[in-house]
Every structure is written in structure tokens, then in C-alpha cells.
Amino acid sequence: MSSYLPPPGTSDIFADEIPRWNFIESSAQKVFSLYGYGEIRTPIFEYSEVFKKSIGQDTEVVQKEMYSFEDRGGRELTLRPEGTAGVMRALMKTEAPNGVETRVYYLGPMFRGERPAAGRKRQFHQVGVENVGKISPEHDAECITMLIHFLEELKITGSKLLINTRGAEEDKAASEKALRDYFQNFVPSMCPDCKERFNKNIWRILDCKIQECQEPIKNAPDVKEFFTQTSKDYFNKVVDLLRQQGIEFEIDRRLVRGLDYYQHTVFEITHSGLGGQNAIAGGGRYAIAVPGSSKYITGVGFAAGMERLIMVQDALKVQLPINTPEFVFIASLGQVAKEKNFLLASELRKKGINVLMELEDKSMKAQMRSASKSNVTKVLIRGDDEIARNVIILKDMKTGNQTEVAYSEIINSLKQV
Ligand code: HAM
């Protein structure tokens, strides 16, 4: 450790920023509960297998980005790079096999060892949802609708919804063959990652951003053409339900998403206010294998990056309906008054009043200076004389008016002014 800076790609979040985080969290709670979702909290680390099996061995997240370690008991553990795998692990042990619908949302830190950049962090925060157990285009469309609703609640305008389908398990062979047949002539001139993807994860070639790969990708076949009619109908229905609601979107045949568990609908929300890392949310339908059985559990969900949501709100200069708390400041003249005021402060706080007071011995002038710096609307002043007469001075900081009130009337007076 060379300084007191946090490790690269991580940040401290200070009190003045917290209201914005709270706003996102409370908006998530508000919107998702309208759709019947309840919160789930799963561990921040899991057995590494949980991620390897769900996300896929050949994905970039598993290959290059996981924070994995062995604990003192020799267990192979990983800090969660995303929420879906852990949530599915948790639901599998409870009552959520296929057929029983479970709706959950989660919030919290995720960890990926990516190269830090604006909007790309090693510890970032996601708010995510999973609707597990049932499969229908209506579920997918409702999930996307809820994401749009959430962004509206956050006052994020100007985002773009991209949508595509990865088809079902039975569509894989034909569509991968079509991609392989097409790309085999181009692969020698493509980037090293695409060369690897050609053998391991051919769909991901479509997602490559490297310049030399763009020309072949542009003319690649649309894999949807190779899907069964059932899968095509499924996707068309999702798209139709979005259209009926007036939700704007773009079908992006290059959108494949970076995690292997996806099947059928995939989607992403991008925003031009973000620069390079322009995805604010992503998700889709997935199928995850139940360990030790041949069964899969399906679900549909998404996650949004909280740092990126805040960046977009900043770019849009969104005014949030955040109430900054107002304070009463108690100023003391003399030691006896200070001790009594210390007790008064506790009493008022227990009645729900925000109170600040100078705990060190400071002159009245210094105390009033502190009172004018903070978000203080009223000041209570008490010295020996006020104690003897059982009164207190109440100063309204907005008008400058000063009145004397009976000690027993403090609470009423604070409420009135
Ligand atoms: P994801 O696309 O990997 O999907 O991540 C979702 C969102 O998390 C991204 O759109 C982005 O806003 C944010 N994010 C990802 N990586 C970073 C990073 N390094 N720094 C800052 N923000 C980042 C998933 O994680 C899936 N589990 C979503 C899902 C849920 N699919 C189905 N259910």
C-alpha cells in the first residue's frame, strides 16, 4: 500500500453522495414492488463453481475478471461478479423449481477485475431483478417494461433499448454452424480475442469492438434466421408487446451479451451521456443448470449499474426530489448550560428533531459560526440566566427573530416556527 487511496477501480462514497444512492435504492423498491418483487440478500462471496457453471467457463468474466481466493478451510471462493448466479443458487435450494414463480430484486456491490476507466470499476454496484421459474414472452416483456418504468422513476431520459434473441437450446447447433461457416474465412485476419472466440464462444465475435473485426461482423448472417419457428414466434411476441405499449427499441442482431446463461430474449439499455462504457443496464432470459441433476431453471431478469445510473443523472442534470434535513443548533453559555443542553439534545432527538451542538468548549461567537455553516434553521441558546428562569432563547435563522420561550414549550415552539 503506497497511500491512503482505495485500490484502483474502487471508491469511497461519502455522506453528501449517499442521498443519490438512497434515491436509486428507494425507487427500485417502489417500482419493483408494484410488480410483486421482494428483496433478496445473498452472500457477497460464493463457491467459485457457482459462477463458473452459471456464467460459463469461456466467458471473459470467468476467464479474466473474477476475484477468486482460497479461504483458510481450502475452499475455492469468488467475490460475486454479478447477482444472477448467487440468486439462482439460493432459490434452487428453496422452492423455486420450474413452474413456481419467484420474483426477487437485489442491490449491492459486485466485483470484476476489469481495467478501470470512467464508468468501469472493479467494485461497482448493481440493482437487479430475477423473475424465476416461468417462461413466456409476456414475462420477458413485463421485465423490460419494469426496467423502463424504473428508469422513468429515476428521471433518466434519452436512453436506448436494444433487444435481440439468442434462441433456445435447440437453436444453438444450427446458428453456431452458420456463424462458423461464415467466420472461418475471416478469422485469420481478426483480433486475437476473436480467434479464441471462434473456437470457444463464437457468438461473442458479434460483440467485438476492435476495428479490424468490424467489416466481417457487419456482413455476418443474422442467427435468428436459423432458429425454429417457435423461437422466432417467441421473440416476435416480446417485440409486439413492447410495441403495443409504445416502448421504443432497436433490434440489434449483434447483441449477444457476455454471459453464457442467456437464451431467448436479451436486451441492453445504453445512454449517449456515458461515453465509452455506455451500457446502463442489461439482461435477458436465461437457463441455469441445477447442480447434480439434469434439470435447468429458467428465469428472466436484468441488472443496472448504479454508478452508471448516477453518471447519466449527472449528465442530464437531473434534479432529484431529495430532502436535505434541517437542523436545530443548541448553543450554550457556560459549563452548566452545556451539560444541561447535552441532555436536551438527546431529548429532542428522541422526539424526532435533528439536533447539532458544539461538544467542545467554544465561545458563543464560534458556536454561532458553526450554526450558520450547517443546514440550521433554528438555534436554541441557553446560559445560567435562562436556566435560572426556566426559559430558552429561540432564534429563527431565516428571519433573524429571537424570542424567549418557556422550557416546557420548546417542542411546540420548534414545531410552530
Ligand atoms: P451485465 O451486463 O454484466 O449483466 O451487468 C449489468 C450492468 O452492470 C451493466 O449494464 C453496467 O451498467 C453494470 N456494470 C457491469 N460491469 C461494470 C463495471 N465494471 N463497472 C461499472 N458498472 C458495471 C449482469 O450482470 C447480469 N447478471 C444481468 C442479468 C440479471 N441478466 C439476467 N438477470
XYZ file of C-alpha atoms and ligand atoms in Angstrom:
450
model
C 0.000 0.000 0.000
C 1.599 3.240 -1.097
C -1.028 5.684 0.148
C -4.422 6.028 1.690
C -6.102 5.845 -1.689
C -8.507 2.930 -2.130
C -7.346 0.197 -4.564
C -7.711 1.037 -8.287
C -11.261 0.732 -9.552
C -12.843 1.186 -6.121
C -14.190 4.328 -4.445
C -15.257 5.697 -1.129
C -18.780 7.033 -1.156
C -19.182 9.979 1.197
C -22.229 11.243 3.075
C -23.028 14.012 0.604
C -23.359 11.439 -2.202
C -25.473 8.990 -0.224
C -28.872 10.678 -0.860
C -28.431 9.902 -4.575
C -27.764 6.235 -3.801
C -30.724 6.153 -1.439
C -32.905 7.645 -4.145
C -31.987 4.851 -6.561
C -32.499 2.218 -3.867
C -35.874 3.552 -2.771
C -37.004 3.954 -6.398
C -36.059 0.319 -7.031
C -38.041 -0.781 -4.020
C -41.016 1.361 -5.042
C -41.162 0.277 -8.690
C -40.268 -3.395 -8.294
C -42.791 -3.964 -5.522
C -45.518 -2.707 -7.882
C -44.730 -5.806 -9.934
C -44.691 -8.173 -6.970
C -40.914 -8.378 -6.401
C -39.424 -8.783 -2.922
C -35.820 -8.169 -1.881
C -33.269 -10.961 -1.552
C -29.809 -10.627 0.019
C -27.288 -13.295 -0.897
C -23.629 -13.574 0.197
C -21.036 -11.326 -1.394
C -18.830 -14.352 -1.987
C -19.830 -17.791 -3.199
C -18.093 -21.019 -4.109
C -16.294 -20.249 -7.388
C -18.202 -23.113 -9.020
C -21.446 -21.170 -8.710
C -20.150 -18.562 -11.155
C -18.129 -20.877 -13.387
C -21.124 -23.137 -14.002
C -23.741 -20.394 -14.470
C -21.881 -17.639 -16.261
C -19.814 -20.078 -18.349
C -16.161 -21.196 -18.256
C -15.299 -19.481 -21.522
C -16.710 -16.069 -20.746
C -14.462 -13.075 -20.161
C -15.902 -12.613 -16.674
C -14.884 -16.124 -15.583
C -11.633 -16.326 -17.544
C -10.183 -12.915 -16.740
C -12.155 -10.923 -14.226
C -13.066 -12.955 -11.160
C -11.641 -12.107 -7.756
C -11.082 -15.664 -6.545
C -9.296 -16.861 -3.433
C -8.881 -19.903 -1.242
C -10.090 -19.457 2.318
C -8.425 -20.924 5.403
C -10.522 -24.056 5.032
C -9.208 -24.608 1.486
C -12.497 -23.600 -0.139
C -12.360 -22.005 -3.597
C -14.373 -18.814 -3.278
C -15.080 -15.808 -5.508
C -16.359 -12.286 -4.821
C -19.568 -12.118 -6.821
C -19.035 -10.582 -10.281
C -22.811 -10.361 -10.785
C -26.004 -11.224 -8.953
C -27.901 -13.773 -11.038
C -25.762 -16.850 -10.282
C -25.911 -16.426 -6.498
C -29.620 -15.651 -6.505
C -30.289 -18.772 -8.559
C -28.119 -20.831 -6.202
C -30.170 -19.524 -3.299
C -33.518 -20.136 -4.970
C -32.613 -23.645 -6.092
C -32.309 -24.789 -2.512
C -35.750 -23.357 -1.712
C -38.980 -23.720 -3.560
C -38.217 -22.322 -6.972
C -38.006 -25.170 -9.429
C -39.689 -24.596 -12.789
C -43.377 -23.961 -12.522
C -43.258 -21.925 -9.311
C -42.773 -18.250 -9.978
C -40.471 -16.306 -7.682
C -39.815 -12.582 -8.112
C -36.808 -11.090 -6.370
C -34.647 -7.978 -6.582
C -31.242 -7.217 -5.088
C -28.853 -4.335 -4.595
C -25.208 -4.304 -3.719
C -21.550 -4.435 -4.661
C -20.185 -6.662 -7.442
C -16.524 -7.262 -8.276
C -14.800 -7.640 -11.627
C -11.071 -7.282 -12.280
C -11.526 -5.081 -15.336
C -9.244 -2.265 -16.472
C -10.597 0.740 -14.587
C -11.986 3.604 -16.689
C -14.766 6.157 -16.411
C -17.860 4.092 -15.600
C -15.867 0.853 -15.370
C -14.930 -0.135 -11.860
C -13.581 -3.160 -10.038
C -16.055 -2.777 -7.238
C -19.307 -1.450 -8.645
C -22.908 -1.674 -7.529
C -25.849 -3.250 -9.248
C -29.547 -3.148 -8.741
C -31.000 -6.271 -10.310
C -34.129 -8.365 -10.586
C -34.850 -12.012 -11.353
C -38.213 -13.487 -12.231
C -37.574 -17.189 -11.855
C -39.493 -20.349 -12.682
C -41.806 -19.466 -15.577
C -41.178 -18.968 -19.265
C -43.303 -16.902 -21.644
C -42.793 -13.871 -23.886
C -45.144 -11.988 -21.547
C -42.711 -12.478 -18.659
C -39.848 -11.110 -20.767
C -41.880 -8.137 -21.994
C -43.058 -7.333 -18.479
C -39.477 -7.439 -17.204
C -38.320 -4.974 -19.872
C -41.356 -2.775 -19.166
C -40.394 -2.700 -15.497
C -36.839 -1.633 -16.381
C -38.189 1.251 -18.489
C -40.537 2.189 -15.626
C -37.576 2.186 -13.214
C -35.556 4.494 -15.479
C -38.533 6.852 -15.719
C -38.736 6.932 -11.925
C -35.034 7.886 -11.916
C -35.804 10.674 -14.429
C -33.419 9.158 -16.956
C -34.474 10.234 -20.423
C -32.844 9.676 -23.802
C -31.743 6.088 -23.238
C -31.895 3.478 -25.955
C -33.297 -0.051 -25.613
C -31.534 -2.674 -27.719
C -33.090 -6.096 -27.969
C -32.265 -9.415 -29.608
C -32.782 -13.135 -29.154
C -30.297 -15.961 -28.631
C -32.923 -18.599 -29.350
C -33.404 -21.771 -27.346
C -31.012 -24.650 -26.645
C -32.284 -26.498 -29.747
C -31.391 -23.485 -31.944
C -27.763 -23.461 -30.895
C -26.325 -26.056 -33.267
C -27.755 -24.560 -36.467
C -26.987 -20.953 -35.582
C -23.449 -21.684 -34.399
C -22.785 -23.666 -37.554
C -23.959 -20.719 -39.660
C -21.607 -18.407 -37.784
C -18.704 -20.848 -38.039
C -19.221 -21.350 -41.777
C -19.248 -17.609 -42.266
C -16.392 -16.569 -39.986
C -13.917 -19.330 -40.860
C -12.651 -17.363 -43.885
C -12.180 -14.165 -41.894
C -10.811 -15.474 -38.635
C -7.080 -15.372 -39.612
C -7.302 -11.581 -40.023
C -9.358 -10.968 -36.896
C -8.181 -9.920 -33.408
C -6.616 -12.491 -31.016
C -9.750 -12.499 -28.833
C -11.965 -13.287 -31.829
C -9.618 -16.097 -32.850
C -10.208 -17.599 -29.428
C -13.934 -16.885 -29.531
C -14.154 -18.689 -32.876
C -13.285 -21.934 -31.102
C -14.827 -21.380 -27.713
C -17.674 -18.900 -27.847
C -18.437 -17.955 -31.414
C -21.427 -15.732 -30.618
C -19.172 -13.318 -28.799
C -17.412 -12.424 -32.072
C -20.549 -10.423 -32.919
C -19.931 -8.291 -29.855
C -16.282 -7.420 -30.673
C -15.479 -3.704 -30.763
C -11.998 -3.953 -32.367
C -11.702 -2.024 -35.633
C -10.219 -4.803 -37.814
C -13.138 -7.115 -36.942
C -15.929 -4.728 -37.874
C -16.086 -5.390 -41.616
C -16.625 -9.180 -41.358
C -19.033 -8.744 -38.428
C -21.129 -6.252 -40.374
C -21.993 -8.837 -43.015
C -22.366 -11.837 -40.693
C -25.624 -13.788 -41.001
C -28.489 -12.933 -38.686
C -28.600 -16.007 -36.453
C -32.349 -15.596 -35.895
C -32.833 -16.886 -39.439
C -31.632 -20.291 -38.259
C -33.966 -20.578 -35.276
C -37.080 -22.775 -35.116
C -40.399 -21.096 -35.830
C -41.295 -21.454 -32.122
C -38.274 -19.387 -31.114
C -38.982 -16.787 -33.797
C -42.610 -16.541 -32.633
C -41.433 -16.159 -29.044
C -39.249 -13.195 -29.941
C -41.884 -11.610 -32.184
C -44.365 -11.748 -29.340
C -41.961 -9.980 -26.949
C -41.349 -7.289 -29.538
C -45.074 -6.961 -30.227
C -45.893 -6.498 -26.521
C -43.306 -3.734 -26.275
C -44.675 -2.027 -29.387
C -48.228 -2.165 -28.038
C -47.056 -0.205 -25.018
C -45.310 2.408 -27.113
C -41.874 1.366 -25.820
C -39.237 2.322 -28.359
C -36.458 -0.136 -29.123
C -33.982 -1.213 -31.742
C -33.472 -4.838 -32.731
C -29.707 -5.302 -32.648
C -28.651 -8.596 -34.181
C -25.152 -8.126 -32.758
C -26.398 -8.011 -29.187
C -25.407 -11.342 -27.611
C -24.418 -10.308 -24.045
C -21.278 -11.503 -22.329
C -22.645 -14.233 -20.071
C -23.314 -17.750 -21.323
C -26.544 -18.464 -19.493
C -28.762 -16.447 -21.845
C -31.434 -17.989 -24.043
C -34.228 -16.299 -25.975
C -34.638 -12.582 -25.229
C -31.580 -10.433 -24.465
C -31.602 -6.670 -24.019
C -29.453 -3.741 -23.041
C -30.060 -0.090 -22.253
C -27.439 2.345 -23.468
C -27.091 6.070 -22.965
C -25.061 8.512 -25.015
C -24.293 10.587 -21.895
C -21.872 7.899 -20.711
C -19.098 7.812 -23.301
C -17.204 4.539 -23.735
C -18.970 2.412 -21.135
C -22.413 3.216 -22.406
C -24.483 0.300 -21.043
C -26.532 1.302 -18.029
C -28.419 -1.964 -17.764
C -28.519 -5.357 -19.365
C -30.392 -8.583 -19.015
C -32.408 -11.313 -20.623
C -33.866 -14.762 -20.253
C -31.552 -17.485 -19.032
C -31.405 -21.148 -18.101
C -29.114 -22.315 -15.309
C -28.314 -25.957 -14.558
C -29.298 -27.377 -11.181
C -26.120 -28.949 -9.726
C -26.180 -32.739 -9.595
C -29.230 -33.046 -11.827
C -30.132 -32.776 -15.485
C -32.637 -30.025 -14.736
C -32.394 -26.369 -15.668
C -34.113 -23.453 -14.018
C -35.204 -20.624 -16.231
C -35.759 -17.004 -15.418
C -35.647 -13.529 -16.837
C -34.014 -10.510 -15.256
C -31.715 -7.556 -15.592
C -29.167 -5.569 -13.658
C -28.361 -1.870 -13.857
C -25.030 -0.361 -12.808
C -25.737 2.129 -10.038
C -22.598 4.223 -10.690
C -23.640 4.497 -14.330
C -27.209 5.474 -13.433
C -25.775 8.278 -11.298
C -23.420 9.345 -14.104
C -26.361 9.613 -16.508
C -28.395 11.564 -13.970
C -25.409 13.907 -13.644
C -25.084 14.298 -17.410
C -28.820 15.067 -17.632
C -28.580 17.443 -14.643
C -31.494 15.608 -13.067
C -32.889 17.368 -10.017
C -33.767 14.677 -7.520
C -36.595 15.078 -5.028
C -34.137 14.774 -2.170
C -34.964 16.499 1.123
C -31.868 17.820 2.845
C -32.546 17.604 6.564
C -32.947 20.800 8.580
C -31.272 21.117 11.979
C -31.803 22.844 15.279
C -28.484 24.027 16.760
C -28.148 24.295 20.520
C -25.705 26.932 21.751
C -24.532 27.036 25.371
C -23.211 29.863 27.517
C -21.130 28.310 30.284
C -20.347 24.823 31.532
C -23.602 24.165 33.418
C -25.684 25.133 30.416
C -23.567 22.927 28.189
C -24.227 19.883 30.364
C -27.965 20.585 30.501
C -28.054 21.216 26.765
C -26.323 17.902 26.175
C -29.331 16.226 27.824
C -31.767 18.484 25.955
C -30.194 17.461 22.637
C -30.845 13.770 23.397
C -34.410 14.515 24.437
C -35.166 16.432 21.243
C -33.588 13.772 19.045
C -35.772 11.126 20.688
C -38.746 13.280 19.671
C -37.519 13.109 16.058
C -35.876 16.542 15.850
C -32.484 16.846 14.095
C -30.067 18.471 16.516
C -26.485 19.690 16.265
C -24.487 21.167 19.105
C -20.880 22.096 19.773
C -19.456 19.458 22.124
C -16.155 21.213 22.754
C -15.903 24.356 24.890
C -16.269 27.180 22.361
C -17.192 30.861 22.598
C -20.723 31.935 21.703
C -19.305 33.585 18.580
C -17.652 30.330 17.441
C -20.841 28.370 18.171
C -22.939 30.766 16.100
C -20.404 30.440 13.296
C -20.906 26.650 13.282
C -24.660 27.190 13.378
C -24.545 29.375 10.287
C -22.429 26.872 8.351
C -24.677 23.848 8.685
C -28.180 23.403 7.405
C -29.529 25.030 10.549
C -32.915 26.758 10.559
C -33.257 27.407 14.292
C -30.895 27.968 17.195
C -31.691 27.395 20.870
C -29.492 29.460 23.221
C -29.214 28.835 26.927
C -26.911 30.131 29.686
C -27.059 30.387 33.501
C -29.665 33.137 33.375
C -32.055 31.132 31.144
C -31.577 28.047 33.336
C -32.460 30.053 36.457
C -35.616 31.367 34.813
C -36.539 28.034 33.169
C -36.617 29.529 29.665
C -34.612 29.224 26.481
C -33.927 31.648 23.625
C -35.139 30.550 20.208
C -33.599 32.211 17.178
C -35.092 31.768 13.723
C -32.127 31.755 11.342
C -34.229 32.696 8.312
C -35.771 35.865 9.791
C -33.178 36.567 12.495
C -36.046 36.949 15.027
C -35.235 35.964 18.567
C -37.879 35.037 21.179
C -37.798 33.668 24.683
C -39.873 30.533 25.268
C -40.717 28.554 28.400
C -38.574 25.418 28.691
C -41.686 23.210 28.711
C -42.792 24.775 25.409
C -39.615 24.077 23.429
C -41.031 21.289 21.319
C -44.230 23.172 20.489
C -42.278 26.292 19.606
C -39.860 24.403 17.366
C -42.789 22.909 15.509
C -44.518 26.260 15.127
C -41.758 28.455 13.778
P -24.054 -7.206 -17.046
O -24.408 -6.649 -18.388
O -22.772 -7.912 -16.946
O -25.246 -8.159 -16.635
O -24.082 -6.050 -15.976
C -25.211 -5.237 -15.820
C -24.820 -3.779 -15.664
O -23.880 -3.640 -14.600
C -24.130 -3.176 -16.869
O -25.069 -2.754 -17.845
C -23.410 -1.992 -16.245
O -24.290 -0.904 -16.089
C -23.033 -2.526 -14.874
N -21.626 -2.953 -14.867
C -21.101 -4.107 -15.300
N -19.762 -4.127 -15.136
C -19.438 -2.939 -14.585
C -18.198 -2.343 -14.168
N -17.038 -2.990 -14.247
N -18.238 -1.099 -13.629
C -19.411 -0.418 -13.506
N -20.601 -0.941 -13.873
C -20.614 -2.182 -14.419
C -25.287 -8.858 -15.472
O -24.569 -8.676 -14.534
C -26.430 -9.855 -15.415
N -26.354 -10.563 -14.133
C -27.769 -9.155 -15.599
C -28.924 -10.107 -15.538
C -29.759 -10.306 -14.477
N -29.287 -10.918 -16.507
C -30.323 -11.622 -16.083
N -30.604 -11.285 -14.871
